[in-house]
Coordinates of C-alpha atoms and ligand atoms in Angstrom, one line a residue:
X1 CA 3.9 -43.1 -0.1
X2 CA 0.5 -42.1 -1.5
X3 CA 0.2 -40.0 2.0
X4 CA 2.8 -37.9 1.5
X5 CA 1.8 -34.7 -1.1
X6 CA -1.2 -34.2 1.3
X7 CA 0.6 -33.8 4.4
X8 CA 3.5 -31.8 2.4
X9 CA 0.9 -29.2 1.6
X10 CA -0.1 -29.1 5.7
X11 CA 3.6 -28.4 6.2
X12 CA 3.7 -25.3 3.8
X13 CA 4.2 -22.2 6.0
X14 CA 1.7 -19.3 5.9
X15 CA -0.4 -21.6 3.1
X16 CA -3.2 -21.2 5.2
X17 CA -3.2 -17.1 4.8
X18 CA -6.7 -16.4 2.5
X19 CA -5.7 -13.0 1.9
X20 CA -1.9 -11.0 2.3
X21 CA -0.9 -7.8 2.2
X22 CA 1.7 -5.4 3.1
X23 CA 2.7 -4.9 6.2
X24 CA 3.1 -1.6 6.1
X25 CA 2.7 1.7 3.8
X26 CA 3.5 5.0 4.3
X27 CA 3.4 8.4 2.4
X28 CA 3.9 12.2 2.9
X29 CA 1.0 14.3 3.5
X30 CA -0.9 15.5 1.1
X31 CA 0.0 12.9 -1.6
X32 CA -2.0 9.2 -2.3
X33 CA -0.8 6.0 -1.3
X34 CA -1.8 2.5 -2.8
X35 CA -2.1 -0.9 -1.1
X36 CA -2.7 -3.8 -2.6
X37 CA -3.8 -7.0 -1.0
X38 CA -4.2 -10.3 -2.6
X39 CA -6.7 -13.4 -2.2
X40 CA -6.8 -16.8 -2.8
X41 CA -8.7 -18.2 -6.1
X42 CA -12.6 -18.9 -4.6
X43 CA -13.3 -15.5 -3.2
X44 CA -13.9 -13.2 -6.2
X45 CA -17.6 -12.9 -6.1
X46 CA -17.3 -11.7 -1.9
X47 CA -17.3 -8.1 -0.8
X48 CA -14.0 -6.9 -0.1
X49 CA -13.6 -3.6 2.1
X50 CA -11.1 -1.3 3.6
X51 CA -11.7 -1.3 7.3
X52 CA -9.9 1.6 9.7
X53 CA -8.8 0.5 13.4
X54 CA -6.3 -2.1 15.3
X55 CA -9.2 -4.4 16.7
X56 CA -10.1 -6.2 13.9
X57 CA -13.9 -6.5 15.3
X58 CA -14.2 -2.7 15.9
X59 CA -12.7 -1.4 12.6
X60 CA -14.4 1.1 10.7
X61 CA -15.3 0.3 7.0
X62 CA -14.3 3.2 5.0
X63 CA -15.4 1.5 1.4
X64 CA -16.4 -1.0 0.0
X65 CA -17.1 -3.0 -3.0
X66 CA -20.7 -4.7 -4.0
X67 CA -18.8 -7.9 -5.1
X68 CA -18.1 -7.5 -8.7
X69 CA -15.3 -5.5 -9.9
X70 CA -16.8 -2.0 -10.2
X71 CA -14.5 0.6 -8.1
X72 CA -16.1 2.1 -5.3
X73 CA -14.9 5.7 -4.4
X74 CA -15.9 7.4 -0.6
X75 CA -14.5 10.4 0.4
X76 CA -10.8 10.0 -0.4
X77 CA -10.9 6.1 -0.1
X78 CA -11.1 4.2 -4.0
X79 CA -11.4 0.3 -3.5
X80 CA -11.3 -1.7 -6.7
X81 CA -11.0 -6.0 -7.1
X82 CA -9.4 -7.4 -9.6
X83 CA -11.0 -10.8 -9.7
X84 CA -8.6 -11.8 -12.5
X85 CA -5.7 -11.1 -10.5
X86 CA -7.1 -11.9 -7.5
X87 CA -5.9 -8.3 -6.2
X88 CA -7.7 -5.4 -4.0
X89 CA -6.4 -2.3 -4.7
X90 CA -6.9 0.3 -2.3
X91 CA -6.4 4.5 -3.0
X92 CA -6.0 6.9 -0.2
X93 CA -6.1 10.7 -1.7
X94 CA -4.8 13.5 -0.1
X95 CA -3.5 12.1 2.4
X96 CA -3.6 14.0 5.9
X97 CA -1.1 13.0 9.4
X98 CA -4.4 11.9 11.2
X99 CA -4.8 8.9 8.4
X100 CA -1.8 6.9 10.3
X101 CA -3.3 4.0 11.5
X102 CA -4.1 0.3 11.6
X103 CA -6.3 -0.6 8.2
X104 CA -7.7 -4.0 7.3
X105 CA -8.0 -5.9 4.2
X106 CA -11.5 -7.8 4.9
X107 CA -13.5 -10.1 2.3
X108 CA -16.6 -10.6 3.8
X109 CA -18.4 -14.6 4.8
X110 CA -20.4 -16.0 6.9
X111 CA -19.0 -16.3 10.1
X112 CA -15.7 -14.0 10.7
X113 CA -14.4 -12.4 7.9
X114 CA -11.0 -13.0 6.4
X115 CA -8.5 -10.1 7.0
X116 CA -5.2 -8.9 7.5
X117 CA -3.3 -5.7 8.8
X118 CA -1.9 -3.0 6.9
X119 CA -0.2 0.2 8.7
X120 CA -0.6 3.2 6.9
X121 CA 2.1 6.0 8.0
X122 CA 1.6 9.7 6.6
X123 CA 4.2 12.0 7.8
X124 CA 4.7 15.7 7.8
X125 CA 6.8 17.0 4.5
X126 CA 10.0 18.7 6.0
X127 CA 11.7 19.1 2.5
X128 CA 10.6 19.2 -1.4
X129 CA 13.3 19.8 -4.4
X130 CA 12.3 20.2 -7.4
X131 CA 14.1 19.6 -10.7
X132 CA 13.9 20.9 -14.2
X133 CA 13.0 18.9 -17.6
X134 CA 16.9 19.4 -18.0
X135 CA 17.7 16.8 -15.9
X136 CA 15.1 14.5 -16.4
X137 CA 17.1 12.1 -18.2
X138 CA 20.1 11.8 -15.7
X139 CA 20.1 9.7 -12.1
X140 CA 18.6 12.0 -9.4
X141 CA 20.4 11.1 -5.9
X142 CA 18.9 12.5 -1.9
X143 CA 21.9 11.8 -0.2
X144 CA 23.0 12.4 3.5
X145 CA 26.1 13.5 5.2
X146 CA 28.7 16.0 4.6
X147 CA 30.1 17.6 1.0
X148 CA 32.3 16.2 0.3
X149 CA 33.7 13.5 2.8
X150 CA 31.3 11.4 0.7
X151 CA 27.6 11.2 1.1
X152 CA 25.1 7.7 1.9
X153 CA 22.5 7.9 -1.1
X154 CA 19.1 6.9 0.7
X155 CA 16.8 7.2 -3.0
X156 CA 18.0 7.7 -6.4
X157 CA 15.7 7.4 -9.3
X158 CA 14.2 5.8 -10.7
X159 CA 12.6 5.4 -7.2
X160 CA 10.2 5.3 -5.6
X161 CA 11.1 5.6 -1.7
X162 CA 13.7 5.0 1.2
X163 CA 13.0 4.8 4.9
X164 CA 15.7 6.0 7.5
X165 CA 15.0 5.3 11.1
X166 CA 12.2 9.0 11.1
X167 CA 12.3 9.8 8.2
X168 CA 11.5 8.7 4.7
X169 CA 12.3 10.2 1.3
X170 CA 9.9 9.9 -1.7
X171 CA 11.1 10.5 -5.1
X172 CA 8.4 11.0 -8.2
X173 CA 9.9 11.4 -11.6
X174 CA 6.4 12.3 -13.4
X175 CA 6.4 15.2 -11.4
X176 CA 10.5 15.3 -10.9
X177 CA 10.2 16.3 -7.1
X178 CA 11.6 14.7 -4.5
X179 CA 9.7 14.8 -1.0
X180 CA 11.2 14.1 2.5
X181 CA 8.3 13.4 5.0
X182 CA 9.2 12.3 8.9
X183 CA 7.3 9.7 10.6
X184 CA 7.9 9.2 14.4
Ligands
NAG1 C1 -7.2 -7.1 -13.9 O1 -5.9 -7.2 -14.2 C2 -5.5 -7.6 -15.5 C3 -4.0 -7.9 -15.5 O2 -3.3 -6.8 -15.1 C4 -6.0 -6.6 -16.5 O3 -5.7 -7.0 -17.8 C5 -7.5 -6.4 -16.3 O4 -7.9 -5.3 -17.1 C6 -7.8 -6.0 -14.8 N1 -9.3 -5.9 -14.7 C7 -9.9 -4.9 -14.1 C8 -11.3 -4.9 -14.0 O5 -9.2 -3.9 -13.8

């Protein structure tokens, strides 16, 4: 009997992951996106980073952080670790097409660093409606299909997003504009 909590724990599914994140992220260009991985207890004090490219031993680090929880800005890539929380929050600004890609996570050790995958999708904007202050109170619906014969809503505020097979529709109350982007 006393062997059994131990070897319950082994049998825990993906309790061996050090870090998580989402799979994937995606925005229209021109806006910001935010990722936020998270990290097992015992890591605060490493440098975590946000590292560009699929093969995990040939990524590019874009930023970051000197192992405390200062935020570290480059370019248009703002890192910051939460040590509390046990998050990493990453910021991509302005965001351009050529940013889709395979990103990593990373906490640096020694030996191979812990990571895990994040795709980030940027799309063209093919559509932007803007509403007034009027409206801001009432439920704002991007709907597809015909007048009429009845419309599939695909976002409605409060938001944030929707994804449809290319396309994906972004909906941002604080600046009451919706944005459709298309992603192949
Ligand atoms: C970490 O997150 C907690 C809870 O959200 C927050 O109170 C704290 O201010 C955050 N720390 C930093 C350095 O941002």
């Amino acid at each position: 009997m006393w062997l059994l909590p131990p070897l319950l724990l082994l049998l825990i599914p993906g309790s061996s992951a050090v870090i998580t994140g989402p799979e994937e992220v995606s925005g229209p260009e021109g806006s910001s996106l935010t990722v936020q991985c998270r990290y097992d207890p015992g890591w605060e004090k490493h440098v975590k980073y946000w590292c560009r490219g699929a093969a995990w031993s040939e990524c590019d680090i874009l930023v970051r952080t000197t192992g405390s929880e200062w935020g570290v800005k480059e370019d248009r890539v703002f890192i910051r670790d939460n040590q509390t929380t046990h998050t990493i929050t990453v910021t991509m600004e302005k965001l351009r097409q050529e940013d889709t890609d395979t990103y990593w996570c990373g906490i640096e050790k020694s030996g191979s660093d812990h990571g895990v995958t994040v795709k980030v999708a940027v799309g063209p904007v093919v559509a932007q409606c803007r509403y007034d202050q009027r409206w801001e109170a009432h439920v704002q619906r991007w709907c597809e299909g015909a007048e009429g014969s009845g419309c599939t809503v695909l976002v409605h505020s409060p938001g944030p997003e929707a994804k449809g097979k290319r396309s994906a529709v972004y909906l941002r109350p604080e600046e009451r504009v919706f944005t459709v982007a298309v992603h192949d």
